[in-house]
Each structure stands twice: as C-alpha cells, then as structure tokens.
Short mmCIF file of C-alpha atoms and ligand atoms in Angstrom, two decimals:
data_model
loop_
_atom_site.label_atom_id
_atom_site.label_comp_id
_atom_site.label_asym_id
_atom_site.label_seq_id
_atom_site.Cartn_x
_atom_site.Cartn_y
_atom_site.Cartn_z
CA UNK A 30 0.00 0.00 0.00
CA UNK A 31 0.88 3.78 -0.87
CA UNK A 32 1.74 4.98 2.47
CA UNK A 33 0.27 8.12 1.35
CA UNK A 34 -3.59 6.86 0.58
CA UNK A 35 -5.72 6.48 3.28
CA UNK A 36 -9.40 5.51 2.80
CA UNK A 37 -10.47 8.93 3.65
CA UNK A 38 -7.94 11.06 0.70
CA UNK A 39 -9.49 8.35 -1.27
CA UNK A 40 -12.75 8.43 -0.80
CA UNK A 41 -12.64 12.68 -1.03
CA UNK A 42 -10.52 12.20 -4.32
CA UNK A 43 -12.79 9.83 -5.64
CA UNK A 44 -15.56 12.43 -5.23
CA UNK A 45 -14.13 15.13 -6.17
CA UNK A 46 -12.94 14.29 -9.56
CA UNK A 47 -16.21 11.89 -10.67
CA UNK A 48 -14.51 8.56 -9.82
CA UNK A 49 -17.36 7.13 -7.35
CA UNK A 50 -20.19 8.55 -5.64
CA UNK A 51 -22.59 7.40 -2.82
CA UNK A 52 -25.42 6.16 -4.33
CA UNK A 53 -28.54 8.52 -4.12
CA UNK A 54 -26.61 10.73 -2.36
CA UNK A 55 -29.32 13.42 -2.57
CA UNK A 56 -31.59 11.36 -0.45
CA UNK A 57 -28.75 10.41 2.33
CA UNK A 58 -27.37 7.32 0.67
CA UNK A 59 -28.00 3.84 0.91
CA UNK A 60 -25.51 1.73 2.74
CA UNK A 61 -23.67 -0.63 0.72
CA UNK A 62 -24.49 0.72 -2.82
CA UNK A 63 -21.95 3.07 -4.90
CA UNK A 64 -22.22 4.56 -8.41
CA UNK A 65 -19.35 5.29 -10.60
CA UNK A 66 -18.69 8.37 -12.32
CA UNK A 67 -17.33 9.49 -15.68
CA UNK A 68 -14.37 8.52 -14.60
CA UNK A 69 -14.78 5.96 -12.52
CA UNK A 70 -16.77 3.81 -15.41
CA UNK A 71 -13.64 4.46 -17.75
CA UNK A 72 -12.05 2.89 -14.95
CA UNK A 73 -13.76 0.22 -13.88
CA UNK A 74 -14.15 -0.63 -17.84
CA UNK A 75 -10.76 -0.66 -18.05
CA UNK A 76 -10.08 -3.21 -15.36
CA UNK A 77 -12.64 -5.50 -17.09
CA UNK A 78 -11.01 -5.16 -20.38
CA UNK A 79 -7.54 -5.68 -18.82
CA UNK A 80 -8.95 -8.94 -17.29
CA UNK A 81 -11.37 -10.20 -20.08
CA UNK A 82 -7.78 -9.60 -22.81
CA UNK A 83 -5.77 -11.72 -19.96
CA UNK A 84 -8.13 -14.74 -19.32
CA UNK A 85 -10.13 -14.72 -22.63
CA UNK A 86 -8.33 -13.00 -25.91
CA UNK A 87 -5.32 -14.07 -25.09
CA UNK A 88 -5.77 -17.94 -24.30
CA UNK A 89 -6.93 -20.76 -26.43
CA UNK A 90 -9.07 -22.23 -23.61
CA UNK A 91 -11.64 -19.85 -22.61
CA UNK A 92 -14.79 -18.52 -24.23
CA UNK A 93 -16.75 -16.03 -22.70
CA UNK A 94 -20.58 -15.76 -21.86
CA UNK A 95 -23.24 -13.45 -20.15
CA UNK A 96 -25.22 -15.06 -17.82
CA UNK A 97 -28.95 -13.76 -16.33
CA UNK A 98 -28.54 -12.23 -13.18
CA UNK A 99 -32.14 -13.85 -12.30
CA UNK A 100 -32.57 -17.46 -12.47
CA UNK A 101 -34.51 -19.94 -11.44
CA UNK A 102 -34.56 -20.52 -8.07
CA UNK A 103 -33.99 -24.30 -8.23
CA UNK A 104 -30.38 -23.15 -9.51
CA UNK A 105 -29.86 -21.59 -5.54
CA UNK A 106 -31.26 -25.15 -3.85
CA UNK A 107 -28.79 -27.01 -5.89
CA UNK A 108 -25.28 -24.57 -5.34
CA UNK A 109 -26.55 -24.72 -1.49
CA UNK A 110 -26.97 -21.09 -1.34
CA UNK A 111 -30.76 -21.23 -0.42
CA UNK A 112 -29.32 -23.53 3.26
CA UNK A 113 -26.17 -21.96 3.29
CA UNK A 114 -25.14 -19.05 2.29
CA UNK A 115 -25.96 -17.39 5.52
CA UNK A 116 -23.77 -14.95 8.12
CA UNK A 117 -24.10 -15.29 12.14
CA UNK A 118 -25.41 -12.01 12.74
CA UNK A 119 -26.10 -10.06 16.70
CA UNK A 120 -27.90 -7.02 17.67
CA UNK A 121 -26.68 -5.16 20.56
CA UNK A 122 -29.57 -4.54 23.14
CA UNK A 123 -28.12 -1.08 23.60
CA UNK A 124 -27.39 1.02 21.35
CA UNK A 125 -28.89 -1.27 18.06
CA UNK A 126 -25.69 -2.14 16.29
CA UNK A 127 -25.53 -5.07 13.94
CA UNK A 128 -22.81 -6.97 13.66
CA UNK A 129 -21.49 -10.06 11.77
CA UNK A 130 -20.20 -12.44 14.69
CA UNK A 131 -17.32 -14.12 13.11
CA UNK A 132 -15.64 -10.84 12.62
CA UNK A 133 -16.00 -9.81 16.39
CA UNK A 134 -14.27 -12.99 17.21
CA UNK A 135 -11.74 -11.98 14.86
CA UNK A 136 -12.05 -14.92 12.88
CA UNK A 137 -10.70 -14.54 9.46
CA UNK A 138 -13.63 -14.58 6.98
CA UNK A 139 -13.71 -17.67 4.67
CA UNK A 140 -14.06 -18.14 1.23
CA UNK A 141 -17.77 -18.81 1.25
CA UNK A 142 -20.47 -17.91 3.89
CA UNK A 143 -22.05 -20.40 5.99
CA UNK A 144 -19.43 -20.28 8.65
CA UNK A 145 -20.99 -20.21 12.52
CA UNK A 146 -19.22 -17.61 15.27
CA UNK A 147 -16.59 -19.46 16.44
CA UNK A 148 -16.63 -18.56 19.74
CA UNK A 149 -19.16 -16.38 21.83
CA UNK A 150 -18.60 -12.91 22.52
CA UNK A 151 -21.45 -11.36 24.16
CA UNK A 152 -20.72 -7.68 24.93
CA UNK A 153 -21.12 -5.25 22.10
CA UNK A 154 -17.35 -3.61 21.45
CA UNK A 155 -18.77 -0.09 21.01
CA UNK A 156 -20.96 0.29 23.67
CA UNK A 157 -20.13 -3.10 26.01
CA UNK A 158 -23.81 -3.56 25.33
CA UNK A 159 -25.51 -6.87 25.46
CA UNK A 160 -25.52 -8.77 22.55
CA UNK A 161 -28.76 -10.96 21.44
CA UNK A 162 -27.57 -14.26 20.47
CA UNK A 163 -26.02 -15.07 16.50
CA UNK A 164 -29.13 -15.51 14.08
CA UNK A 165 -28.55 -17.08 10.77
CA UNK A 166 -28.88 -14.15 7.86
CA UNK A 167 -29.11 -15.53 4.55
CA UNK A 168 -27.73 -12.88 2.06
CA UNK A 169 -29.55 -13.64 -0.89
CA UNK A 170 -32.02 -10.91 -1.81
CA UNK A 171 -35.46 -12.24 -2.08
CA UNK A 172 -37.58 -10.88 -5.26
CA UNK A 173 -40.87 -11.78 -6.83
CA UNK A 174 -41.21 -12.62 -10.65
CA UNK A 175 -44.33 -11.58 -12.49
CA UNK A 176 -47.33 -9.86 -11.29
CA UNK A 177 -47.88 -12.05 -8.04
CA UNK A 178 -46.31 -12.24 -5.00
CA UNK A 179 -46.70 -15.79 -3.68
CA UNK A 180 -44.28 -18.68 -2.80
CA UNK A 181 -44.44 -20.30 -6.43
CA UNK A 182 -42.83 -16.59 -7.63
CA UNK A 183 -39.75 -16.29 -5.61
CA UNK A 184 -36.62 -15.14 -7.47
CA UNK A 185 -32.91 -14.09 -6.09
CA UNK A 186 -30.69 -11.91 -7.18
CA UNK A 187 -27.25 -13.95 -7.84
CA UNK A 188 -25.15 -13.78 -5.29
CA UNK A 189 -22.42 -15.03 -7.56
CA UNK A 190 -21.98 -15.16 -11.23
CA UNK A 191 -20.50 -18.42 -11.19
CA UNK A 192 -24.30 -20.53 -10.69
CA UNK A 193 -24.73 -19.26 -14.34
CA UNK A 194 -21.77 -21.08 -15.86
CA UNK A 195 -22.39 -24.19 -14.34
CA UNK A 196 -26.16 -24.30 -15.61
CA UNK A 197 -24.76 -23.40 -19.12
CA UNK A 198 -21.58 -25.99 -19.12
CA UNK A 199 -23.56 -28.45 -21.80
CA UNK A 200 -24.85 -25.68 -23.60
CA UNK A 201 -21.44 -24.12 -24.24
CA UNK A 202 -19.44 -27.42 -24.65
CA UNK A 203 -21.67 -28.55 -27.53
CA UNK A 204 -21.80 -25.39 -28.87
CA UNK A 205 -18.06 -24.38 -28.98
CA UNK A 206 -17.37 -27.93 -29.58
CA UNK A 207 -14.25 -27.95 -27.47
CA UNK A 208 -12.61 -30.28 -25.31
CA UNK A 209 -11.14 -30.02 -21.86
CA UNK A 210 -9.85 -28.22 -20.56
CA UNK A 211 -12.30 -25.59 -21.11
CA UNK A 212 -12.93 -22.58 -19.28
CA UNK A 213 -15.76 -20.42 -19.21
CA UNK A 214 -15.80 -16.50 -18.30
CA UNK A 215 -17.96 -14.12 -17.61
CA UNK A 216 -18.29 -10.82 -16.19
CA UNK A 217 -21.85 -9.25 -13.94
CA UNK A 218 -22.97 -8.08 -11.39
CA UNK A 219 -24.20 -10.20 -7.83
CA UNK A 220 -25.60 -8.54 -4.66
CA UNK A 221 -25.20 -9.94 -1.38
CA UNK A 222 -27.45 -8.53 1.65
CA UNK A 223 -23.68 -8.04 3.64
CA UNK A 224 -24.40 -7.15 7.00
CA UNK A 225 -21.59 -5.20 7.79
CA UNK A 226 -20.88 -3.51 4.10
CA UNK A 227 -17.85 -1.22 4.81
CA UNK A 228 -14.86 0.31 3.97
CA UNK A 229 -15.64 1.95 1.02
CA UNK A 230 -16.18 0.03 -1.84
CA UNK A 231 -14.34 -2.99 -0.23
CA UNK A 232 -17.50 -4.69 0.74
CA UNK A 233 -20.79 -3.74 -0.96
CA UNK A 234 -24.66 -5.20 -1.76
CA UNK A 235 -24.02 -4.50 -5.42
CA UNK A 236 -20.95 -5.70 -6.84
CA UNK A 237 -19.15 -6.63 -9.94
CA UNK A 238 -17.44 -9.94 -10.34
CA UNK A 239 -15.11 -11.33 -13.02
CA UNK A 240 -15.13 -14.93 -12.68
CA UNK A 241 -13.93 -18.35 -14.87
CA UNK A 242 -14.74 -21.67 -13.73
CA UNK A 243 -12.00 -24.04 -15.84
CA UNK A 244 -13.44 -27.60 -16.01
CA UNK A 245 -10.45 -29.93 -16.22
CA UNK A 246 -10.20 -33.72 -15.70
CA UNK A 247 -10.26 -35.16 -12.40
CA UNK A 248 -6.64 -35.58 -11.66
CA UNK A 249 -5.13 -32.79 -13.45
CA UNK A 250 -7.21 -30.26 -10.83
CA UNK A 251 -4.23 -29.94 -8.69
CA UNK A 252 -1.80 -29.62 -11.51
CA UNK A 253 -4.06 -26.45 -12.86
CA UNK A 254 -5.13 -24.89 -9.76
CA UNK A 255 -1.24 -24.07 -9.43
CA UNK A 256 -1.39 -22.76 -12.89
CA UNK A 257 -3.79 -20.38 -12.52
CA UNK A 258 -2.66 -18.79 -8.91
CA UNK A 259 0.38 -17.66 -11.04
CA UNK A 260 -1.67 -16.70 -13.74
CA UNK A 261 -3.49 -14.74 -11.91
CA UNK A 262 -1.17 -12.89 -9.11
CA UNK A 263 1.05 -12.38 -12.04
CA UNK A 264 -1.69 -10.24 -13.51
CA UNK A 265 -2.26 -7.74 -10.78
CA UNK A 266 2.05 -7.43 -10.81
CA UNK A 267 1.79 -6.86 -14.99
CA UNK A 268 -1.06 -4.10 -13.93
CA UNK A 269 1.71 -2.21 -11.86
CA UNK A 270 0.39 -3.22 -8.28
CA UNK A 271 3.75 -3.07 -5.83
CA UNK A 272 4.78 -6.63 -5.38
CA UNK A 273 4.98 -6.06 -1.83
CA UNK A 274 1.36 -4.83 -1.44
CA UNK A 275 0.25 -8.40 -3.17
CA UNK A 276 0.44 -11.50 -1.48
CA UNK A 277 -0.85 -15.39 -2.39
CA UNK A 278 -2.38 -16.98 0.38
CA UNK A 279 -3.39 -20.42 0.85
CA UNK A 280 -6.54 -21.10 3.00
CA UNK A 281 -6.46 -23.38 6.18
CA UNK A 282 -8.33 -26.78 6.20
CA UNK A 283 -11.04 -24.72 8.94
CA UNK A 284 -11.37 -21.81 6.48
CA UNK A 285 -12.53 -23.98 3.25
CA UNK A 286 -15.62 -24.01 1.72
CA UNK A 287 -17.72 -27.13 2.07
CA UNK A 288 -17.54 -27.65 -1.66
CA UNK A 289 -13.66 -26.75 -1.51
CA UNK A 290 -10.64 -29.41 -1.89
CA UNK A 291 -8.44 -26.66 -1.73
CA UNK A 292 -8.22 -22.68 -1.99
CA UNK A 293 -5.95 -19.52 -2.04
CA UNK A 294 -6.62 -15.99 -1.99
CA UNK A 295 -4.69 -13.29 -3.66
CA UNK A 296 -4.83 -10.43 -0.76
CA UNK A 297 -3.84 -6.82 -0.46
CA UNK A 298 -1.97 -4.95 1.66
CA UNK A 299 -5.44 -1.93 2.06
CA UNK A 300 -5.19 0.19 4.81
CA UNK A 301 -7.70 -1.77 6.91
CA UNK A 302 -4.81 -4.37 6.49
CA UNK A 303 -4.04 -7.53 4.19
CA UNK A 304 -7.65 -8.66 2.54
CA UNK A 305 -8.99 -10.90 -0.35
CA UNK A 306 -8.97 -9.45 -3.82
CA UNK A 307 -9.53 -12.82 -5.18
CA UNK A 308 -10.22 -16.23 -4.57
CA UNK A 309 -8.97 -18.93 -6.48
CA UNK A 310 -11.24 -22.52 -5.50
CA UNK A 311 -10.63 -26.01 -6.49
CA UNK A 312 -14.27 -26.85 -6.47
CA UNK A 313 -14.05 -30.48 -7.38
CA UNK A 314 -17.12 -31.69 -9.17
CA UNK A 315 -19.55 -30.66 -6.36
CA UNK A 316 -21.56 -28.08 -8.89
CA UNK A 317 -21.96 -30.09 -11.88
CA UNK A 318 -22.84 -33.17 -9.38
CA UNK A 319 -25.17 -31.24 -7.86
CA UNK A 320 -26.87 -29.80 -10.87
CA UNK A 321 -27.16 -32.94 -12.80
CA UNK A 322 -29.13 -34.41 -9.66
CA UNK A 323 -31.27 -31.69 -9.02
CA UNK A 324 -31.94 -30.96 -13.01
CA UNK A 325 -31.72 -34.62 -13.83
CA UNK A 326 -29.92 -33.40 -17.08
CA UNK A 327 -26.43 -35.24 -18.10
CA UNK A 328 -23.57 -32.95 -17.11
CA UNK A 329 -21.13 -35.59 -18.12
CA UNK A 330 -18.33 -34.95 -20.46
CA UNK A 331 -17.64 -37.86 -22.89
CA UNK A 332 -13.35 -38.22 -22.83
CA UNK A 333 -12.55 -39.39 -26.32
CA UNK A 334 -8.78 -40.79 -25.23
CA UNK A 335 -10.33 -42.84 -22.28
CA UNK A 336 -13.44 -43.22 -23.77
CA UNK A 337 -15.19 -42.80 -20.54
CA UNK A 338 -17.47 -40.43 -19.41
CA UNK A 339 -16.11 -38.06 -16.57
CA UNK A 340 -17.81 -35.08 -14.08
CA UNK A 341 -14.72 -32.37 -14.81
CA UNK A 342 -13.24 -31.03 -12.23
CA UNK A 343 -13.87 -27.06 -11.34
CA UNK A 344 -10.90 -24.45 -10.87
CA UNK A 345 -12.44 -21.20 -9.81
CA UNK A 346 -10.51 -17.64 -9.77
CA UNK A 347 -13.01 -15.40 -8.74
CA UNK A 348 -12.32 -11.37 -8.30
CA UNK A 349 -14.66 -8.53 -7.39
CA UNK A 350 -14.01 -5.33 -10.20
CA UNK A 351 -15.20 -2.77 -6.89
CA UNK A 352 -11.69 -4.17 -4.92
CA UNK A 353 -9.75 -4.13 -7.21
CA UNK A 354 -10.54 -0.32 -8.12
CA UNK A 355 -9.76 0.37 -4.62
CA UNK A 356 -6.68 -1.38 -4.97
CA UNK A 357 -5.44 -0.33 -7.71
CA UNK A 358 -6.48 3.47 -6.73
CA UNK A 359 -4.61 3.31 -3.37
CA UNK A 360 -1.28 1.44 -5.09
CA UNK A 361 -1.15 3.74 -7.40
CA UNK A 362 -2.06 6.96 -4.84
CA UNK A 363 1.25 9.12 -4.64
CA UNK A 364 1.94 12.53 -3.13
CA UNK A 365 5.52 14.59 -3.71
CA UNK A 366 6.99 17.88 -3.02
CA UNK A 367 7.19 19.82 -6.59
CA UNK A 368 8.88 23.51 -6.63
CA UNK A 369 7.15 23.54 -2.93
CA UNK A 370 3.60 22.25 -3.82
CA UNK A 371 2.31 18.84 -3.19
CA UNK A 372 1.55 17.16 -5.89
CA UNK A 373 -0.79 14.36 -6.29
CA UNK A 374 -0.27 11.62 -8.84
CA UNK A 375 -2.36 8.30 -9.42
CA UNK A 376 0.58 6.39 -11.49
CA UNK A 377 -2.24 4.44 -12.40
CA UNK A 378 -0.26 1.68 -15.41
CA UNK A 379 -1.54 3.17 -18.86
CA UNK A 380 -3.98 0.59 -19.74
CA UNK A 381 -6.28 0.83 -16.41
CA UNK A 382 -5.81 5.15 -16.32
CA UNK A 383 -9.20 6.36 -17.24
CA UNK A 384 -8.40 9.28 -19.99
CA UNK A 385 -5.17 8.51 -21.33
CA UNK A 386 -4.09 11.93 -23.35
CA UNK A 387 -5.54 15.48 -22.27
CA UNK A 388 -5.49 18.10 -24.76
CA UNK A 389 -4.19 21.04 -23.28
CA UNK A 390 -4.14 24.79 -25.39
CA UNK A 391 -1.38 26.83 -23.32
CA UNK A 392 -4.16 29.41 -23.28
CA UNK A 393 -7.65 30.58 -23.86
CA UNK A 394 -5.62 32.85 -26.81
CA UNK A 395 -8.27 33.07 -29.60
CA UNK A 396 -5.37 31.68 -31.95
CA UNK A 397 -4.71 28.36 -30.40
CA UNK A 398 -8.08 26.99 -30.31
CA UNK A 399 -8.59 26.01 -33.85
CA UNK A 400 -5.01 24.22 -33.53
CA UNK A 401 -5.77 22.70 -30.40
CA UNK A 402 -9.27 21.64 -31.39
CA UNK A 403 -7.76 19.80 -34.42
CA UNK A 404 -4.76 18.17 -32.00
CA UNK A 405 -8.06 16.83 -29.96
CA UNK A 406 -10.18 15.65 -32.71
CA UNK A 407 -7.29 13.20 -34.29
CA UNK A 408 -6.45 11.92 -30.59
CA UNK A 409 -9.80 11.67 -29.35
CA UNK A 410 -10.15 8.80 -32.67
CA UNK A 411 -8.07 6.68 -30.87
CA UNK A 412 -7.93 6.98 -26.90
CA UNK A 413 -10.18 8.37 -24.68
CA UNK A 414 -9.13 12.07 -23.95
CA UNK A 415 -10.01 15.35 -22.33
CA UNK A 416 -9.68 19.07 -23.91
CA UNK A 417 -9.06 21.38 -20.83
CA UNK A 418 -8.59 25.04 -21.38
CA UNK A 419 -9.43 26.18 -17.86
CA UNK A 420 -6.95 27.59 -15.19
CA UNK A 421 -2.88 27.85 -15.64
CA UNK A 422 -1.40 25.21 -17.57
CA UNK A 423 0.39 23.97 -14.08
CA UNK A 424 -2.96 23.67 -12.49
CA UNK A 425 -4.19 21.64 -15.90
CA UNK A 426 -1.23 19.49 -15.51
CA UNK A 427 -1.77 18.87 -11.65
CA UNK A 428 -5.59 17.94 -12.66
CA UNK A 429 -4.45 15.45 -14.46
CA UNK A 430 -1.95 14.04 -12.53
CA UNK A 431 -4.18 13.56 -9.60
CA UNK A 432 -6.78 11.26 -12.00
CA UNK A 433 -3.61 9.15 -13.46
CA UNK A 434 -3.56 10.31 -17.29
CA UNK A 435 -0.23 9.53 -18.34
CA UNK A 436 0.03 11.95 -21.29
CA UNK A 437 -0.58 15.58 -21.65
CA UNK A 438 -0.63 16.82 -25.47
CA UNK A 439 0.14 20.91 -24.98
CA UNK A 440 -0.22 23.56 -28.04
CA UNK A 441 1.72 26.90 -27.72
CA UNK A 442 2.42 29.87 -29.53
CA UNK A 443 4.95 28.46 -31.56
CA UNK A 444 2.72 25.43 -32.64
CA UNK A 445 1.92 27.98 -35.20
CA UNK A 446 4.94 28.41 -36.60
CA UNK A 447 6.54 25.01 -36.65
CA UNK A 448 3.19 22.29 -36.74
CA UNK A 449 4.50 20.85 -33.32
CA UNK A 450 3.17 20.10 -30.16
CA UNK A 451 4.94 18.96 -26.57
CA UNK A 452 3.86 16.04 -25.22
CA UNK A 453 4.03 15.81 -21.18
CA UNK A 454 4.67 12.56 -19.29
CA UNK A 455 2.66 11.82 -15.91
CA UNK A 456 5.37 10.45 -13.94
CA UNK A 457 8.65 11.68 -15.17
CA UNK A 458 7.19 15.25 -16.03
CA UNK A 459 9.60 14.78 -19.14
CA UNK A 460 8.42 16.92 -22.07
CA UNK A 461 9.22 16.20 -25.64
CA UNK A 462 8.43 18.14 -29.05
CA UNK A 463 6.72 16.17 -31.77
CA UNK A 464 5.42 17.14 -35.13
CA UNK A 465 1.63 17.04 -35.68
CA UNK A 466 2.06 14.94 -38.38
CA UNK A 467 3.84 11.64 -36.02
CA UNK A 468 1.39 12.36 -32.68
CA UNK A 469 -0.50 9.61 -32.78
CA UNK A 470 2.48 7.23 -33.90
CA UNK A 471 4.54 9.09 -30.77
CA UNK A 472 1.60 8.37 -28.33
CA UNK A 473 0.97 5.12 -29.67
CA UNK A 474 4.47 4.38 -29.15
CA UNK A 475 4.16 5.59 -25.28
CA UNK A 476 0.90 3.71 -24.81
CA UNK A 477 0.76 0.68 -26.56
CA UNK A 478 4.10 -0.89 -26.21
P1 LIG B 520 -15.51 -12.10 1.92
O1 LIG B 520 -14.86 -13.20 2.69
O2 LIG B 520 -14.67 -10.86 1.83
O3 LIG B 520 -16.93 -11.85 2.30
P2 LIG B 520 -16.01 -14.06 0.00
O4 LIG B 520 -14.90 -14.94 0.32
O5 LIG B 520 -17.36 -14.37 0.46
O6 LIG B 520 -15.61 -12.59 0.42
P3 LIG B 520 -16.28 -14.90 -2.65
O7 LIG B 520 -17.59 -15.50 -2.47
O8 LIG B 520 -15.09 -15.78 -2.76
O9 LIG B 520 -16.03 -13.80 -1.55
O10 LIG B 520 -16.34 -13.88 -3.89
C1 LIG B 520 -15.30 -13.73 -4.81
C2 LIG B 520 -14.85 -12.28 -4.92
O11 LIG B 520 -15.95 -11.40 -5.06
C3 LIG B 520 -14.12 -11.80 -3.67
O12 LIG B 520 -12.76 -12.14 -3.73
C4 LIG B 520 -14.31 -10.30 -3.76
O13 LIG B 520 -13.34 -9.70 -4.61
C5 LIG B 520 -15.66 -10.18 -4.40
N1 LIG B 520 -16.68 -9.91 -3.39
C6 LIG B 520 -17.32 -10.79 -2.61
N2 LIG B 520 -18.18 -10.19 -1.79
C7 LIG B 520 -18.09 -8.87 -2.07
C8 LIG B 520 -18.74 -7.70 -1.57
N3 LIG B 520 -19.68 -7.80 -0.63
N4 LIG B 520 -18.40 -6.51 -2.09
C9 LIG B 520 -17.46 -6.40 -3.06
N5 LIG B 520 -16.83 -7.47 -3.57
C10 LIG B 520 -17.13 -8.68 -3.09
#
C-alpha cells in the first residue's frame, strides 16, 4: 500500500474528480451501494477489459458468456446457497448495532459464507452492550417474478456469477465444440445482503465480479489450480500493483468451503490491512454433481482418449471489479513535493488510467483553439481524452496528474509556426516536441508498447 492513501484522501478524491459517488446521495445514501462516475466507469471498464484480454483473448481455452442475473430458483437449492449461504449475525440490546459475529471474534472470513461464530462474545465492542444471540442471515435478496407475490414466484438476485456457468456448461461445450480443458468466463454483477458492508467500496450489496470456472479432468485439478494462482497474481504485478502490497495466500483446512478441496486468496496490503482481492477454488465436481441431480440433465463430459465419461473437475478464480478499483487506486495513490507544492499523482499503469491523453491549449488565446481543437479531434479517434482550457497550464497538468492520465498533449504559440506540439509525461514530467504529423504514432508508441 501507498503509504500516502488512506481511505479517507481516497474516498474525497474519488468524489471530487467523478470517480465514485454514494449512491442517491441526494436522499442520504443507501448503505452498501456506490455509483461510478465518468471517470470511474472508464475505470472500472478498463479493469474489465484488462482482465477479459488476460483470461479470454489471449488464451486458447476460454470462451466467454453473459449469464442472467435472475434465475430460477432451483439453480440456488442445488449450489446450497438457499441452506447456506448465511452470516451469524447479533444485535446489541443497547445502542442497536448489527454486527457479523465471526468478525467480532476476529475470525478470518472464509471463502464462502455459511461459517458459525466461532466462539461467543457477548458484549457489544462499542458500547459493552448486550448482545442478542447469533441468528442465521441468509444474504440472498429475495424478489418476486411476475405480477404475483406468492411462494411459487420467488426469485434471487445472484449472489455469484459463477451458478450461471455451471447451468450453461452443456450448452457451451456442444456449442463451442471444445474439449477439456475448457474454461468459461464471464463478467456481472451479484448482490449480497452483507451485513456489515464497509470500507468503502471494499465490501458492498451490489458488486461486480469477473469470474472463470475451468473444467479440467479429475486428476489434473491440482496440476491447474497451481497454474492459474500464477496466472493470476502475475496479472495484478503486470497491472503495476507493488509486489509487496500483493500477497498469495493459501486457506487453512477450517477456512474452506464445504464444496472446496483446496483454496488460495490473492490479498492486499489496504489500509484496513491484508484482505482478499480474489479467490482462487478447487471446487471439485460438487456443482456439476449437484446440478445434474437436481436438473436430472447429463452434465457428463464424454473423454474421447479414455473413452469414458467423466464429471470435470472445477478451478475457480473469482475477483470482485469494486476491490480491485480500490486497490489499484490506493497502489497507485502518490503525493511529492514539486517547486514547494504537493503534488498528487495516481501512477495508475496506462492501460487501467481512465483518460489517457488530455489536450491542453497553453491558453484561452483566440489563436490556439482552432489548432488545439484539431490536435483533440485526431487523438480523441483513438484513446479516450479530455480538452481542458481552464486555469494555468500547471494547475491543468496537476488535474491530471491527480486522476492518473499519463500523457498531456500541450499547443503553444509556436505550434503555429513550426506544426508541433509537446507532449508531457505523468510520472517523469519529461516533455518532448513532436510534429503534428507523427502524434499519434509518438503516443501510440508511449501507450501501446
Ligand atoms: P468475503 O470473505 O470478503 O466476504 P467471500 O470470500 O465471500 O468474500 P467470494 O464469495 O469468494 O467472496 O467472492 C469472490 C470475490 O468477489 C471476492 O474475492 C471479492 O473480490 C468479491 N466480493 C465478494 N463479496 C463482495 C462484496 N460484498 N463486495 C465487493 N466485492 C465482493
């Protein structure tokens, strides 16, 4: 972690220059629920991208798909969501406080819900209030489909993406045609009724996941799960994150989900201290077991070499896109001492920084604006880009700085003599002059390779 950002520089920043906003803010909020700004969606889109090139363009083994974030219900009986997926929750008698109870006996949260309070604690730690005892809180939200509201109508919202790849594993195998292994991605959003949502966007009823469940043979699982913690730590290190903010971390026996052989988490150093970005699941064949009983379809996969038929194996790496924004925003958080001014820099890496070139006329000067106005219109073609004409040129580039755009494009007087233009780089504050003419080959050059 920067030890610059704190949650509270980056929650203000965040607001201030239309990265992420409390949702209906104008009617006080509602806990747990954020929406991202103009920037913020560039952003967040960017992260998605980053991950979507990584685990889907770029391999031979996994397709994509977009699941239904409503499905039917049977789907949440089979996973074991509708029994399990459940917090201990306790009031305090006192002053009304809810609280999760595994966290106030500081156990470490695992990897799926359904996990009892390990041991009692009874007094409230704000007030030293009496607590009621844990209650079971199942975190699916509850929702009605069609015009009546009756038991045969309940729907969820998902809780996970993943329920949606399993129920489509057939579908997309005959379809595609493909052998395993074969991994399926997808990226969406699931809500979780958190009882405690906190700490920004760390922990939130509406969130965005990026998950792949890789089906592999039974007895290759092991072999692949290793393959894909590299794959996947390596990622957040080709991203920029500071290896010494990122950490692998494999769960204890006690901290596995029921349906887990095996699991590790890829954590961050936040300033609440280290915390799961990502978990990465052997799931065995639990979900396809379990969906071929309860749908009574075949989930089998027919293994040409063996000629047996098989229930794959699952490998799971599962991220949120709202954590990792926050991670990324407080790695790349930086504040230094510049001719006496503090000067704020996101040294966000180039793909994941929201606008990549600003346009900058040295002045409002009547003359430069048709030059600068032509400068924007061939950039803006190609990256995503800001014109700024407002305030001192310093104050432009400090603007920028503070949202992570690594290149500032700048048109002066003697852009009218010569056809040139200076382009400014975020971190090093080098500036060089390039003709009009090579611009985009120069910024392609600085952001593409
Ligand atoms: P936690 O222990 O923090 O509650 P989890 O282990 O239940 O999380 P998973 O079910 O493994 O989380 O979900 C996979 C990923 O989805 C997590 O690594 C995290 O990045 C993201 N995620 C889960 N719950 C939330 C949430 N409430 N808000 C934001 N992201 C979340």
């Amino acid at each position: 972690m920067s030890t610059k950002a704190t949650v509270e520089k980056l929650v203000s920043l965040c607001k201030r220059r239309g990265l992420v906003f409390q949702s209906s803010e104008i009617y006080g909020g509602i806990a747990g629920f954020w929406d991202y700004g103009p920037l913020g969606v560039e952003l967040k889109n960017n992260i998605k991208q980053a991950w979507w090139r990584a685990v889907v363009q770029e391999r031979d083994d996994v397709v994509g798909q977009d699941a239904a974030i409503v499905m039917n219900p049977t789907v949440w009986r089979a996973s074991g969501h509708l029994d399990t997926f459940a917090d201990p929750m306790v009031d305090c008698k006192e002053c009304k406080k809810r609280f999760r109870a595994d966290e106030l006996v500081g156990a470490a949260p695992a990897s799926a819900h359904g996990h009892e309070a390990a041991a009692k604690v009874t007094r409230c730690p704000e007030c030293g209030g009496e607590l009621t005892e844990p209650r079971m809180f199942n975190l699916m939200f509850k929702t009605y489909v069609g015009p009546v509201e009756d038991d045969a109508s309940v729907a969820y919202l998902r809780p996970e993406t993943a329920q949606g790849i399993f129920v489509n594993f057939a579908n997309v195998l005959t379809a595609t045609r493909r052998k395993l292994p074969l991994g399926i991605a997808q990226i969406g959003k699931a809500f979780r009724n958190e009882i405690t949502p906190g700490n920004f966007i760390f922990r939130d009823r509406e969130f965005d996941q990026m998950e792949i469940e890789y089906f592999v043979k039974p007895g290759t699982d092991e072999q692949w799960h290793q393959h894909w913690v590299e794959e996947r730590y390596n990622w957040y290190l080709r991203l920029g994150m500071q290896k010494e903010n990122v950490r692998v971390r494999q769960l204890d026996r006690d901290e596995l989900a029921h349906y887990a052989k095996d699991t590790y988490e890829v954590e961050y150093l936040f300033p609440m201290g280290w915390s799961e970005l990502e978990g990465i699941a052997n799931r065995t064949d639990f979900d396809l077991r379990r969906h071929a009983e309860f749908s009574g379809r075949d989930l089998e996969y027919f293994d040409e070499e063996t000629g047996e038929h098989i229930v794959p194996f699952v490998i799971e790496p599962s991220a949120g896109v709202d954590r990792l924004f926050m991670a990324f925003l407080i790695d790349a958080y930086d504040e230094e001492e510049v001719r006496g001014e503090t000067r704020v820099i996101l040294r966000l890496h180039k793909d994941l920084a929201p606008i990549k070139v600003a346009v900058l006329p040295l002045s409002r000067q009547e003359k430069l604006v048709p030059p600068a106005r032509e400068v924007w219109a061939i950039v803006r073609k190609h990256w995503m880009s800001q014109y700024d004409d407002a305030q001192s040129i310093g104050r432009r580039y400090r603007r920028q700085d503070e949202v992570g755009t690594p290149l500032c494009v700048t048109i002066d007087f003697d852009t009218l003599e010569d056809q040139a233009v200076t382009i400014r780089e975020r971190d090093s504050m080098e500036q060089v002059r390039v003709p009009i003419a090579g611009l985009v080959a120069a910024l392609r050059e600085r952001l593409e390779e």
